[in-house]
Short mmCIF file of C-alpha atoms in Angstrom, two decimals:
data_model
loop_
_atom_site.label_atom_id
_atom_site.label_comp_id
_atom_site.label_asym_id
_atom_site.label_seq_id
_atom_site.Cartn_x
_atom_site.Cartn_y
_atom_site.Cartn_z
CA MET O 1 132.60 136.98 189.52
CA LYS O 2 129.73 138.32 191.61
CA THR O 3 126.22 136.93 191.51
CA ARG O 4 123.34 139.23 192.34
CA ALA O 5 119.65 138.44 192.55
CA VAL O 6 116.45 140.21 193.44
CA VAL O 7 114.13 137.84 195.28
CA ALA O 8 111.05 138.75 193.28
CA GLY O 9 112.95 138.46 190.00
CA ALA O 10 114.39 135.08 190.95
CA ALA O 11 110.96 133.84 191.91
CA ALA O 12 109.50 134.95 188.61
CA LEU O 13 112.38 133.34 186.73
CA THR O 14 111.87 130.12 188.63
CA MET O 15 108.21 130.02 187.65
CA ALA O 16 108.97 130.87 184.03
CA LEU O 17 111.62 128.18 183.64
CA GLY O 18 109.93 125.52 185.70
CA LEU O 19 112.87 125.16 188.12
CA THR O 20 112.17 123.43 191.40
CA ALA O 21 113.07 124.78 194.81
CA CYS O 22 116.34 123.66 196.38
CA GLY O 23 115.89 120.26 197.96
CA GLY O 24 112.42 119.66 196.53
CA ASP O 25 111.26 116.95 194.17
CA SER O 26 110.15 117.92 190.71
CA GLY O 27 108.52 114.56 190.11
CA GLY O 28 110.26 114.16 186.75
CA SER O 29 108.60 114.42 183.34
CA GLY O 30 107.69 112.02 180.60
CA ASP O 31 107.92 114.84 178.06
CA LYS O 32 110.75 114.07 175.65
CA ASN O 33 111.50 117.79 175.41
CA THR O 34 111.76 118.35 179.17
CA LEU O 35 115.00 117.49 180.94
CA LYS O 36 115.28 116.94 184.67
CA LEU O 37 118.66 118.00 186.03
CA VAL O 38 119.66 117.29 189.64
CA ALA O 39 122.72 119.26 190.77
CA ALA O 40 124.81 119.58 193.91
CA ASP O 41 124.75 122.83 195.88
CA TYR O 42 128.24 124.36 196.06
CA GLY O 43 127.10 127.47 197.89
CA ASP O 44 125.33 128.15 201.14
CA LYS O 45 121.60 128.62 201.69
CA LYS O 46 122.01 132.37 202.11
CA SER O 47 123.61 132.99 198.72
CA ASN O 48 121.80 130.32 196.65
CA ALA O 49 124.69 130.74 194.21
CA SER O 50 124.42 127.27 192.69
CA LYS O 51 120.70 127.60 192.11
CA LEU O 52 121.10 131.03 190.56
CA TYR O 53 123.87 129.75 188.31
CA TRP O 54 121.68 126.98 186.91
CA GLN O 55 118.78 129.36 186.46
CA GLU O 56 120.95 131.53 184.24
CA VAL O 57 122.25 128.53 182.28
CA VAL O 58 118.71 127.35 181.59
CA LYS O 59 117.52 130.84 180.69
CA ASP O 60 120.30 131.30 178.13
CA PHE O 61 119.98 127.75 176.81
CA ARG O 62 116.29 128.22 176.10
CA LYS O 63 117.05 131.30 174.01
CA GLU O 64 118.79 128.97 171.56
CA HIS O 65 116.61 125.89 172.13
CA LYS O 66 113.06 127.06 172.72
CA ASP O 67 111.71 123.53 172.27
CA ILE O 68 113.62 122.07 175.23
CA LYS O 69 112.63 122.80 178.84
CA VAL O 70 114.91 122.09 181.78
CA ASP O 71 113.71 121.47 185.34
CA VAL O 72 116.55 121.92 187.83
CA GLN O 73 116.72 120.63 191.38
CA VAL O 74 119.65 121.79 193.52
CA ILE O 75 120.34 119.63 196.59
CA ASN O 76 122.74 120.04 199.51
CA TRP O 77 125.84 117.82 199.38
CA ASN O 78 124.77 116.09 202.60
CA GLU O 79 121.53 114.91 201.02
CA ILE O 80 122.07 114.56 197.29
CA ASP O 81 123.31 110.95 197.19
CA LYS O 82 120.48 109.74 199.41
CA GLN O 83 117.80 111.64 197.50
CA VAL O 84 119.07 110.49 194.10
CA LYS O 85 119.09 106.89 195.31
CA THR O 86 115.45 107.31 196.34
CA MET O 87 114.61 108.82 192.96
CA ILE O 88 116.13 105.90 191.11
CA GLN O 89 114.43 103.32 193.31
CA SER O 90 111.05 104.99 192.85
CA GLY O 91 111.41 105.28 189.08
CA ASN O 92 111.73 109.06 189.18
CA VAL O 93 115.12 108.95 187.43
CA PRO O 94 116.70 112.30 186.48
CA ASP O 95 117.95 112.83 182.95
CA LEU O 96 121.11 114.56 184.15
CA LEU O 97 122.92 114.40 187.47
CA GLN O 98 125.81 116.55 188.63
CA THR O 99 127.39 115.15 191.79
CA GLY O 100 130.45 113.39 193.16
CA GLY O 101 130.36 109.81 191.82
CA TYR O 102 129.19 107.79 188.87
CA ALA O 103 130.62 104.23 188.96
CA ASP O 104 127.75 102.62 190.87
CA LYS O 105 125.33 103.88 188.25
CA VAL O 106 127.52 102.43 185.52
CA ALA O 107 127.40 99.07 187.29
CA ASP O 108 123.60 99.24 187.21
CA ASP O 109 123.68 100.09 183.49
CA LEU O 110 121.88 103.39 184.03
CA LEU O 111 124.10 105.82 182.14
CA TYR O 112 124.77 106.88 178.58
CA LYS O 113 128.38 106.72 177.47
CA ALA O 114 129.99 110.15 177.36
CA ASP O 115 130.41 110.04 173.59
CA GLU O 116 126.68 109.42 173.18
CA VAL O 117 125.68 112.68 174.88
CA THR O 118 128.56 115.06 174.09
CA SER O 119 130.09 116.11 170.79
CA ALA O 120 133.70 115.34 169.85
CA LYS O 121 134.39 119.08 170.13
CA THR O 122 133.10 119.20 173.70
CA ARG O 123 135.14 116.17 174.75
CA ALA O 124 138.28 117.55 173.12
CA ASN O 125 137.85 120.76 175.12
CA ILE O 126 137.95 118.87 178.43
CA VAL O 127 141.36 118.31 180.04
CA ASP O 128 142.26 114.80 178.93
CA SER O 129 143.35 113.48 182.32
CA PHE O 130 139.89 114.24 183.70
CA ASN O 131 138.20 112.51 180.79
CA LYS O 132 140.27 109.41 181.62
CA ALA O 133 139.29 109.69 185.27
CA GLY O 134 135.68 109.36 184.13
CA GLU O 135 136.24 105.92 182.65
CA VAL O 136 135.11 102.50 183.82
CA ASP O 137 136.95 99.62 182.13
CA GLY O 138 138.19 101.93 179.40
CA THR O 139 134.83 103.53 178.56
CA GLN O 140 133.98 107.05 179.69
CA TYR O 141 130.69 107.62 181.48
CA GLY O 142 131.55 110.38 183.94
CA ILE O 143 131.85 113.81 182.34
CA PRO O 144 134.13 116.03 184.46
CA TRP O 145 132.37 119.02 185.97
CA THR O 146 134.89 120.62 188.26
CA SER O 147 138.14 119.79 190.01
CA SER O 148 140.23 120.88 192.93
CA THR O 149 143.23 119.93 194.99
CA ARG O 150 143.92 120.63 198.65
CA VAL O 151 146.50 122.74 200.43
CA LEU O 152 147.07 123.88 204.00
CA PHE O 153 145.52 127.26 204.81
CA TYR O 154 146.79 129.22 207.79
CA ASN O 155 145.87 132.55 209.35
CA LYS O 156 148.96 134.76 209.28
CA ASP O 157 147.74 137.02 212.10
CA VAL O 158 146.99 134.03 214.31
CA PHE O 159 150.42 132.56 213.60
CA GLU O 160 152.12 135.85 214.42
CA LYS O 161 150.23 136.24 217.69
CA ALA O 162 151.12 132.66 218.66
CA GLY O 163 154.78 133.14 217.75
CA ILE O 164 154.75 130.67 214.85
CA LYS O 165 157.32 131.70 212.27
CA GLU O 166 156.40 129.40 209.37
CA PRO O 167 153.70 126.92 208.43
CA PRO O 168 154.19 123.36 209.71
CA LYS O 169 155.72 120.73 207.46
CA THR O 170 155.17 117.62 209.61
CA TRP O 171 152.42 116.29 211.84
CA ASP O 172 154.45 117.00 214.97
CA GLU O 173 154.89 120.58 213.81
CA VAL O 174 151.11 120.81 213.29
CA ALA O 175 150.52 119.71 216.88
CA GLU O 176 153.23 122.08 218.16
CA ALA O 177 151.75 125.03 216.27
CA ALA O 178 148.24 124.18 217.43
CA GLU O 179 149.42 124.04 221.04
CA LYS O 180 150.98 127.50 220.70
CA ILE O 181 147.74 128.86 219.26
CA LYS O 182 145.78 127.36 222.15
CA LYS O 183 148.13 128.71 224.84
CA SER O 184 148.20 132.19 223.31
CA GLN O 185 144.43 132.15 222.70
CA ALA O 186 145.15 133.41 219.21
CA ALA O 187 142.16 131.48 217.80
CA GLU O 188 139.17 129.57 219.14
CA VAL O 189 140.05 126.49 217.09
CA PRO O 190 143.79 125.92 216.67
CA TYR O 191 143.36 123.26 213.95
CA ALA O 192 139.99 122.80 212.23
CA LEU O 193 139.49 119.07 211.61
CA PRO O 194 136.18 118.38 209.81
CA LEU O 195 135.34 114.68 209.75
CA GLY O 196 131.57 115.13 209.62
CA PRO O 197 129.33 113.54 206.96
CA GLU O 198 129.74 116.31 204.40
CA GLU O 199 133.17 115.10 203.27
CA THR O 200 134.62 112.59 205.71
CA GLN O 201 136.30 110.71 202.90
CA GLY O 202 138.20 113.80 201.71
CA GLU O 203 139.77 114.79 205.03
CA THR O 204 140.43 111.12 205.78
CA MET O 205 142.35 110.53 202.57
CA ILE O 206 144.46 113.68 203.04
CA TRP O 207 145.71 112.51 206.41
CA GLU O 208 146.18 108.90 205.32
CA LEU O 209 148.31 110.00 202.35
CA GLY O 210 150.59 111.68 204.87
CA ASN O 211 151.45 108.30 206.37
CA GLY O 212 151.80 106.27 203.19
CA GLY O 213 148.25 104.98 203.48
CA GLY O 214 145.08 105.41 201.47
CA PHE O 215 141.88 103.66 200.52
CA THR O 216 143.17 100.97 198.16
CA ASP O 217 146.33 99.07 197.31
CA ALA O 218 148.04 98.92 193.91
CA LYS O 219 145.58 96.26 192.73
CA GLY O 220 142.51 98.28 193.74
CA ALA O 221 141.61 96.25 196.84
CA TYR O 222 140.34 98.27 199.79
CA THR O 223 142.79 98.82 202.66
CA LEU O 224 140.76 101.06 204.97
CA ASP O 225 142.05 99.40 208.15
CA SER O 226 145.69 99.11 207.12
CA LYS O 227 148.40 99.55 209.73
CA GLN O 228 149.25 102.99 208.31
CA ASN O 229 145.64 104.18 208.44
CA VAL O 230 145.12 102.98 212.01
CA GLU O 231 148.34 104.78 212.99
CA THR O 232 147.08 107.95 211.30
CA PHE O 233 143.81 108.09 213.21
CA THR O 234 145.50 107.11 216.44
CA TRP O 235 147.84 110.07 216.00
CA LEU O 236 144.93 112.44 215.33
CA LYS O 237 143.07 111.17 218.37
CA ASP O 238 146.08 111.42 220.71
CA ASN O 239 147.65 114.62 219.40
CA LEU O 240 144.79 116.85 218.23
CA VAL O 241 141.48 115.65 219.66
CA LYS O 242 142.39 114.62 223.22
CA PRO O 243 144.53 117.75 223.90
CA GLY O 244 141.65 119.96 222.75
CA LEU O 245 143.49 121.39 219.75
CA THR O 246 140.55 120.91 217.39
CA TYR O 247 136.78 120.51 217.63
CA ALA O 248 135.45 118.48 220.54
CA ASN O 249 133.76 116.09 218.12
CA PRO O 250 135.21 116.20 214.59
CA ALA O 251 132.85 113.38 213.54
CA THR O 252 129.90 115.80 213.69
CA THR O 253 131.75 118.82 212.29
CA ASP O 254 131.30 119.43 208.59
CA ARG O 255 133.68 121.12 206.18
CA LYS O 256 131.33 124.10 205.78
CA THR O 257 131.64 124.78 209.53
CA ALA O 258 135.44 124.59 209.43
CA PHE O 259 135.59 126.87 206.37
CA ALA O 260 133.21 129.37 207.97
CA ASP O 261 135.29 129.41 211.16
CA PHE O 262 138.48 130.08 209.21
CA ALA O 263 136.81 132.84 207.19
CA ALA O 264 135.64 134.41 210.44
CA GLY O 265 139.14 134.35 211.93
CA LYS O 266 138.19 131.69 214.48
CA ALA O 267 140.46 128.88 213.19
CA GLY O 268 144.23 128.92 212.96
CA MET O 269 144.73 126.40 210.16
CA LEU O 270 143.04 123.66 208.16
CA ASN O 271 143.13 121.77 204.88
CA GLY O 272 141.14 123.55 202.20
CA HIS O 273 140.22 123.77 198.53
CA PRO O 274 139.92 126.86 196.29
CA THR O 275 136.49 127.91 197.59
CA LEU O 276 138.14 128.86 200.87
CA VAL O 277 140.22 131.48 199.07
CA GLN O 278 137.13 133.56 198.32
CA MET O 279 135.68 132.96 201.76
CA ALA O 280 138.89 134.08 203.47
CA LYS O 281 139.07 137.20 201.33
CA ALA O 282 135.44 138.04 202.04
CA GLY O 283 136.17 137.64 205.76
CA LYS O 284 139.25 139.86 205.43
CA VAL O 285 141.49 137.08 206.72
CA ASP O 286 145.18 137.51 205.93
CA TYR O 287 145.86 133.93 204.95
CA GLY O 288 148.73 131.90 203.56
CA VAL O 289 148.86 128.50 201.89
CA ALA O 290 151.42 125.71 201.96
CA THR O 291 151.78 122.08 200.98
CA ILE O 292 149.88 119.89 203.43
CA PRO O 293 152.10 118.42 206.16
CA GLY O 294 152.65 114.66 206.30
CA LYS O 295 154.00 112.51 209.09
CA ASN O 296 157.63 113.16 208.16
CA GLY O 297 157.38 116.03 205.68
CA PRO O 298 155.15 117.82 203.17
CA LEU O 299 152.91 115.59 201.08
CA LYS O 300 154.31 114.58 197.72
CA SER O 301 150.78 113.79 196.54
CA THR O 302 147.76 115.67 197.81
CA LEU O 303 144.08 114.89 197.37
CA GLY O 304 142.60 115.63 193.98
CA VAL O 305 138.84 115.79 193.65
CA ALA O 306 136.70 115.77 190.54
CA ASP O 307 132.93 116.15 190.49
CA TRP O 308 130.90 114.75 187.64
CA MET O 309 128.05 115.22 185.24
CA MET O 310 126.29 112.07 184.01
CA ALA O 311 123.33 111.31 181.77
CA PHE O 312 120.70 108.63 182.44
CA LYS O 313 119.28 106.41 179.70
CA ASP O 314 115.91 105.84 181.36
CA GLY O 315 114.10 108.76 179.71
CA GLY O 316 115.53 108.17 176.26
CA LYS O 317 116.34 111.86 175.82
CA LYS O 318 119.80 111.49 174.32
CA GLU O 319 119.51 114.24 171.70
CA ALA O 320 118.09 116.85 174.09
CA ILE O 321 120.74 115.97 176.67
CA LYS O 322 123.50 116.34 174.09
CA LYS O 323 122.29 119.80 173.09
CA PHE O 324 122.17 120.92 176.71
CA LEU O 325 125.60 119.53 177.63
CA ASP O 326 127.31 120.91 174.53
CA PHE O 327 125.82 124.32 175.28
CA THR O 328 126.80 124.27 178.95
CA TYR O 329 130.35 123.02 178.45
CA SER O 330 131.07 125.45 175.61
CA LYS O 331 129.55 128.60 177.09
CA LYS O 332 128.96 128.34 180.84
CA MET O 333 131.94 126.64 182.49
CA LEU O 334 134.04 129.75 182.98
CA LYS O 335 131.35 131.49 185.02
CA PHE O 336 130.95 128.50 187.33
CA ASN O 337 134.71 128.23 187.85
CA GLU O 338 135.07 131.94 188.54
CA MET O 339 132.07 131.96 190.87
CA TYR O 340 133.60 129.29 193.11
CA ASN O 341 137.26 129.86 192.22
CA PHE O 342 137.68 126.27 191.03
CA PRO O 343 140.38 125.07 188.62
CA PRO O 344 138.49 124.43 185.34
CA VAL O 345 138.12 121.09 183.59
CA THR O 346 137.82 122.70 180.14
CA GLU O 347 140.89 123.85 178.20
CA ASP O 348 139.39 127.17 177.10
CA ALA O 349 138.39 128.09 180.66
CA VAL O 350 141.89 127.20 181.93
CA GLN O 351 143.46 129.47 179.32
CA GLN O 352 141.09 132.33 180.05
CA MET O 353 141.58 132.14 183.82
CA ARG O 354 145.37 131.95 183.59
CA SER O 355 145.74 134.66 180.95
CA SER O 356 143.47 137.11 182.73
CA GLY O 357 145.92 137.57 185.61
CA GLU O 358 142.98 137.67 187.98
CA HIS O 359 143.34 134.15 189.36
CA LYS O 360 146.87 133.99 190.73
CA ASP O 361 145.46 132.57 193.95
CA LEU O 362 144.71 129.36 192.03
CA GLU O 363 148.32 128.72 191.03
CA PRO O 364 149.15 126.66 194.17
CA PHE O 365 146.26 124.36 193.29
CA PHE O 366 147.31 124.08 189.66
CA GLU O 367 150.81 123.13 190.85
CA GLU O 368 149.51 120.35 193.08
CA LEU O 369 147.14 118.83 190.51
CA PRO O 370 149.68 116.83 188.41
CA ASN O 371 150.64 114.74 191.45
CA ALA O 372 147.18 114.54 193.00
CA LYS O 373 145.69 111.26 194.15
CA PHE O 374 142.01 110.58 193.42
CA TYR O 375 139.35 108.44 195.01
CA PRO O 376 138.80 105.02 193.37
CA LEU O 377 136.18 106.63 191.15
CA GLY O 378 136.01 103.85 188.57
CA ASP O 379 135.10 101.23 191.18
CA PRO O 380 131.32 100.57 191.19
CA ALA O 381 131.51 99.97 194.94
CA TRP O 382 133.07 103.35 195.68
CA ASP O 383 129.84 105.28 196.19
CA VAL O 384 128.70 102.70 198.74
CA VAL O 385 132.07 102.78 200.50
CA SER O 386 132.13 106.58 200.48
CA ALA O 387 128.62 106.75 201.95
CA GLU O 388 129.62 104.39 204.77
CA MET O 389 132.70 106.48 205.51
CA LYS O 390 130.53 109.59 205.77
CA LYS O 391 128.30 107.86 208.30
CA THR O 392 130.94 106.56 210.72
CA GLY O 393 134.48 107.32 209.54
CA GLY O 394 134.91 110.38 211.75
CA LYS O 395 134.38 108.32 214.88
CA ALA O 396 137.88 106.91 214.41
CA VAL O 397 139.30 109.98 216.18
CA THR O 398 137.03 109.70 219.23
CA GLU O 399 136.52 105.93 219.53
CA ASN O 400 138.76 102.93 218.85
CA PRO O 401 140.43 103.63 215.47
CA ARG O 402 141.15 99.98 214.74
CA GLN O 403 137.54 98.96 215.38
CA VAL O 404 135.97 101.83 213.44
CA LEU O 405 138.24 101.31 210.42
CA GLY O 406 137.85 97.54 210.69
CA ASP O 407 134.06 97.86 210.48
CA LEU O 408 134.43 100.10 207.43
CA GLN O 409 136.82 97.62 205.82
CA LYS O 410 134.29 94.82 206.20
CA LYS O 411 131.57 96.95 204.61
CA ALA O 412 133.94 97.91 201.78
CA GLU O 413 134.77 94.26 201.12
CA ASP O 414 131.08 93.35 201.11
CA ALA O 415 130.32 96.19 198.71
CA ALA O 416 133.16 95.11 196.42
CA LYS O 417 131.81 91.55 196.33
CA ASN O 418 128.35 92.75 195.38
CA LYS O 419 129.40 95.28 192.76
#
């Protein structure tokens, strides 16, 4: 689905609806009929797709609910957690927040329960496994917004030029293929490894799953510096970073950079989610996808990611929030999913996307989802742990892996004690 906008028209719409500029601060509102929504930016600054999406949602919502205004603030993924934390600390609490985590806010008793701000019909329309993933101690607070899994993307032309006959299935095959790409100069970046602050935790978990590791053990205790995880980052450091088969400093390279490089034909392969499909097509890259390689074979469980909508109790606007969420989840989810090529979290959108025949490129992601592994989303300490990983986790491939992961483990244990 294409999104078009005329600058003057968008500006007029922004003024009419009271939407704030991306990254700004609306200052909140004490008006019971004005909702403040803070949302993550899934697009780039050039397209403003996320902002334009929310403008349309608000415009259409107000046609049916003229008494409720909605101020929307769209913030870059790198900044949203920090800015929301500042809002909460300063008393400028949003009424609705769409971002990546919710458990820490549950621990602080800030959120409405999902059944307080959504109708039974809306909840029944959401894929049940995602509803369960939004629970803390058996009660749902996080309302699923979107989901995705990860697969290996590779540039077919680059592989052909480098003499690579099939996508790698093991880590050693990844290194071997990357070396061939480097020697043949088929791509500037043989393997794009983004461990920058945008999504350090995502790339980290993918690789750790490939070695039987992960963030927590079966009881939910953090295991960031486990033997398997240290081995994983040592392998990355010795086999991709030191030989120059990826970015010189993955710790400062964000996912958006890696995706842009692949879409421009500059990267040979990388782990990616459904958004990269559209980017690759737009860049006219002849790409293929495969199950992500693990240490000894393809991953049996890949990373699954769910982003969340949540409602804050502070403003006491439960009824207005419920009207807005029921409207959005019943009428506007399909457009968002099609715009970013995400697997939907609502049953009706799933059916529409699969029956249309226009989204066959999502099938590999649908296939991976049943066995996907998720972050410890229900742990109130997770947002703190995730934030710490974004700050320093990527350094494990350029510095001492054991020390970097050990420092993160200590911070995770401290956060868990204080949750």
